[in-house]
Coordinates of C-alpha atoms in Angstrom, one line a residue:
M1 CA 12.7 21.1 21.6
D2 CA 9.8 23.6 21.3
G3 CA 6.2 22.6 21.5
E4 CA 5.5 23.3 17.8
R5 CA 8.3 20.9 16.7
I6 CA 7.0 18.2 19.1
F7 CA 3.5 18.6 17.7
G8 CA 4.8 18.3 14.2
I9 CA 6.6 15.1 15.1
I10 CA 3.5 13.7 16.7
V11 CA 1.3 14.5 13.7
M12 CA 3.9 13.1 11.2
V13 CA 4.5 9.9 13.2
F14 CA 0.7 9.4 13.6
C15 CA -0.1 9.9 9.9
S16 CA 2.9 7.9 8.7
L17 CA 2.3 4.9 11.0
M18 CA -1.5 5.0 10.4
C19 CA -1.0 4.9 6.6
G20 CA 1.7 2.2 7.0
G21 CA -0.6 0.2 9.2
I22 CA -3.6 0.5 6.8
F23 CA -1.5 -0.6 3.8
S24 CA 0.1 -3.4 5.7
G25 CA -3.3 -4.5 6.8
L26 CA -4.5 -4.5 3.2
A27 CA -1.5 -6.7 2.4
V28 CA -2.4 -9.2 5.1
W29 CA -6.0 -9.2 4.1
A30 CA -5.1 -9.8 0.4
K31 CA -2.8 -12.7 1.3
K32 CA -5.4 -14.4 3.5
S33 CA -8.4 -13.9 1.3
K34 CA -9.8 -16.9 -0.5
K35 CA -11.7 -14.7 -3.0
P36 CA -9.9 -12.5 -5.5
V37 CA -9.2 -9.1 -3.9
H38 CA -10.1 -5.9 -5.7
F39 CA -8.0 -2.8 -6.1
Y40 CA -10.5 0.0 -6.8
S41 CA -13.1 1.0 -4.2
G42 CA -16.5 -0.3 -5.0
T43 CA -15.4 -2.9 -7.5
T44 CA -15.3 -6.6 -7.3
V45 CA -13.3 -9.2 -9.2
D46 CA -15.3 -12.2 -10.5
P47 CA -13.5 -15.4 -9.4
K48 CA -14.3 -17.0 -12.7
T49 CA -12.1 -14.4 -14.5
V50 CA -9.0 -15.0 -12.4
S51 CA -6.7 -17.8 -13.6
D52 CA -4.9 -18.4 -10.3
I53 CA -6.6 -16.8 -7.3
P54 CA -3.9 -17.6 -4.7
A55 CA -1.1 -16.2 -6.9
Y56 CA -3.2 -13.2 -7.8
N57 CA -3.9 -12.4 -4.2
L58 CA -0.2 -13.0 -3.2
E59 CA 1.0 -10.5 -5.8
N60 CA -1.6 -7.9 -4.6
S61 CA -0.4 -8.6 -1.1
R62 CA 3.2 -7.9 -2.1
M63 CA 2.2 -4.7 -3.9
W64 CA 0.5 -3.3 -0.8
M65 CA 3.3 -4.4 1.5
I66 CA 5.9 -2.7 -0.7
F67 CA 3.7 0.4 -0.8
S68 CA 3.5 0.5 3.0
V69 CA 7.3 0.5 3.5
P70 CA 7.9 4.2 2.8
F71 CA 5.2 5.2 5.3
W72 CA 6.8 3.1 8.0
M73 CA 10.2 4.6 7.2
S74 CA 8.7 8.1 7.3
G75 CA 7.3 7.5 10.7
I76 CA 10.7 6.4 12.1
V77 CA 12.6 9.2 10.3
S78 CA 10.2 11.8 11.7
F79 CA 11.9 11.5 15.1
F80 CA 15.2 12.6 13.5
D81 CA 14.3 15.0 10.7
L82 CA 10.8 16.1 9.8
A83 CA 11.8 17.5 6.4
V84 CA 13.2 14.2 5.3
A85 CA 10.2 12.3 6.6
A86 CA 7.9 14.7 4.6
I87 CA 9.9 14.0 1.5
I88 CA 9.6 10.3 2.0
M89 CA 5.9 10.5 2.6
S90 CA 5.4 12.7 -0.5
A91 CA 7.4 10.3 -2.6
A92 CA 5.2 7.5 -1.3
C93 CA 2.0 9.4 -2.0
L94 CA 2.6 10.9 -5.4
P95 CA 4.8 8.6 -7.4
G96 CA 3.9 5.7 -5.2
G97 CA 0.2 6.1 -6.1
L98 CA 1.0 6.0 -9.7
W99 CA 3.2 3.0 -9.1
L100 CA 0.2 1.2 -7.4
V101 CA -2.0 1.7 -10.4
L102 CA 0.6 0.6 -12.9
R103 CA 1.5 -2.4 -10.8
Y104 CA -2.1 -3.5 -10.3
N105 CA -2.7 -3.2 -14.0
R106 CA 0.3 -5.5 -14.6
I107 CA -1.1 -8.0 -12.1
A108 CA -4.6 -7.8 -13.6
K109 CA -3.1 -8.3 -17.1
K110 CA -1.3 -11.4 -15.9
Y111 CA -4.1 -13.1 -14.0
I112 CA -7.5 -11.8 -15.2
I113 CA -8.9 -13.5 -18.2
R114 CA -10.7 -11.1 -20.4

């Protein structure tokens, strides 16, 4: 294995596992939080507007944990095939980001009283 390939593997594994760890951490935080968690940076969710805070937070936790899975997979796959790992990570970032927004909007529609 040449140095360039090893460097590529190190970078891909680091990025993938870092992202997977961050999103898994968000999932744990959402599950343990007593206050309603927010999705968008810089926003808050008024507890008075959430019909069931534990259920709302649990669904947010599941959303983040599901989103983290492709990143963990990409990190593992990087050791075997960088191209496949890059495809997995791209699918997690692009369509996955859209899925996050749509999923959160469904959660908000279900639990946030307007």
